[in-house]
CSV table of C-alpha atoms in Angstrom, one decimal:
chain,number,residue,atom,x,y,z
A,486,MET,CA,12.8,-51.7,-56.2
A,487,ALA,CA,10.0,-53.5,-54.4
A,488,ILE,CA,11.2,-57.2,-52.2
A,489,GLY,CA,8.3,-58.5,-54.6
A,490,SER,CA,10.1,-57.9,-58.1
A,491,LYS,CA,12.6,-59.0,-57.4
A,492,LYS,CA,12.6,-62.3,-59.4
A,493,SER,CA,10.7,-60.5,-61.9
A,494,LEU,CA,13.7,-58.4,-62.7
A,495,GLY,CA,16.0,-60.7,-62.3
A,496,ARG,CA,14.5,-63.0,-65.2
A,497,LEU,CA,14.0,-60.2,-67.2
A,498,VAL,CA,18.0,-59.5,-66.9
A,499,ARG,CA,18.7,-63.6,-67.0
A,500,ALA,CA,16.4,-63.3,-70.0
A,501,ARG,CA,17.7,-60.3,-71.8
A,502,ARG,CA,22.5,-61.4,-71.6
A,503,VAL,CA,20.9,-64.7,-72.3
A,504,GLN,CA,19.0,-63.4,-75.6
A,505,LEU,CA,22.5,-61.3,-76.6
A,506,GLY,CA,25.2,-64.5,-75.6
A,507,MET,CA,26.5,-62.6,-72.3
A,508,SER,CA,28.0,-64.2,-69.7
A,509,GLN,CA,26.9,-62.9,-66.0
A,510,ARG,CA,30.3,-61.7,-66.0
A,511,GLU,CA,30.7,-59.9,-69.5
A,512,LEU,CA,27.4,-58.7,-68.3
A,513,GLY,CA,28.5,-57.2,-65.2
A,514,ARG,CA,31.9,-55.9,-66.8
A,515,GLN,CA,29.7,-53.9,-69.4
A,516,ALA,CA,27.2,-52.9,-65.8
A,517,GLY,CA,30.6,-52.0,-63.3
A,518,VAL,CA,29.1,-55.1,-61.1
A,519,THR,CA,30.9,-58.4,-60.5
A,520,ASP,CA,29.6,-61.0,-62.3
A,521,SER,CA,28.1,-62.3,-58.6
A,522,ALA,CA,26.6,-59.2,-58.3
A,523,ILE,CA,24.7,-61.0,-61.2
A,524,SER,CA,24.3,-64.0,-60.7
A,525,LEU,CA,22.8,-62.2,-57.3
A,526,ILE,CA,20.1,-59.9,-59.2
A,527,GLU,CA,18.7,-63.0,-61.2
A,528,THR,CA,18.3,-65.0,-58.9
A,529,GLY,CA,15.9,-62.9,-56.6
A,530,GLY,CA,19.1,-62.7,-54.1
A,531,THR,CA,19.7,-59.2,-53.3
A,532,GLN,CA,17.9,-57.6,-51.4
A,533,SER,CA,18.1,-53.8,-53.9
A,534,VAL,CA,19.2,-53.1,-57.2
A,535,THR,CA,20.1,-49.1,-57.3
A,536,PRO,CA,19.3,-47.1,-59.6
A,537,ASN,CA,22.7,-46.7,-61.0
A,538,VAL,CA,23.3,-50.2,-61.3
A,539,LEU,CA,19.8,-50.6,-63.1
A,540,HIS,CA,20.7,-47.7,-65.4
A,541,LYS,CA,24.1,-49.4,-66.1
A,542,LEU,CA,21.9,-52.9,-66.8
A,543,ALA,CA,19.7,-50.4,-69.2
A,544,GLU,CA,22.5,-49.8,-71.3
A,545,ALA,CA,24.7,-53.3,-71.5
A,546,LEU,CA,21.1,-55.3,-72.0
A,547,GLN,CA,20.5,-52.7,-75.2
A,548,VAL,CA,17.1,-51.9,-73.3
A,549,PRO,CA,14.5,-48.7,-72.4
A,550,ILE,CA,15.5,-48.7,-68.6
A,551,ASP,CA,11.4,-48.4,-68.2
A,552,ASP,CA,11.3,-52.1,-70.1
A,553,LEU,CA,13.1,-54.3,-66.9
A,554,LEU,CA,10.3,-52.9,-65.0
A,555,SER,CA,7.7,-52.8,-67.6
A,556,PRO,CA,4.6,-55.9,-67.8
A,557,ASN,CA,5.7,-57.0,-71.3
A,558,MET,CA,9.3,-57.5,-70.0
A,559,GLN,CA,8.5,-59.6,-67.2
A,560,LEU,CA,6.4,-61.4,-70.2
A,561,GLN,CA,8.9,-61.1,-72.6
A,562,ALA,CA,11.5,-62.4,-70.3
A,563,VAL,CA,9.2,-65.3,-68.9
A,564,LEU,CA,7.9,-66.9,-72.8
A,565,ALA,CA,12.1,-66.3,-73.7
A,566,ASP,CA,12.9,-69.2,-70.5
A,567,THR,CA,10.1,-71.4,-71.1
A,568,VAL,CA,10.9,-71.0,-75.2
A,569,LYS,CA,14.6,-72.1,-74.4
A,570,GLY,CA,14.0,-74.9,-71.8
A,571,LEU,CA,11.8,-76.4,-74.4
A,572,ALA,CA,14.5,-76.3,-77.5
A,573,GLU,CA,17.4,-77.8,-74.9
A,574,ALA,CA,14.7,-80.2,-73.6
A,575,LEU,CA,14.1,-81.2,-77.4
A,576,ARG,CA,18.0,-81.5,-78.3
């Protein structure tokens, strides 16, 4: 995975995880990685994500693996984060 796309993938993972109502721990359990690894992925703090982990994340997040790397999903993730932030601000 290219270094420039780490944060985009992280936003996608976080947005879909939140959409599904999952904690980082639950996603990590389903994907076979630690919650710390999920946190690193979501913040772009990891140097690489292996194809095996991407596959497991896609399964756990109930999306095709291609969607994790698709520009449309990136836009949806950013929009989902924005909507969530606005909803929290209005509470």
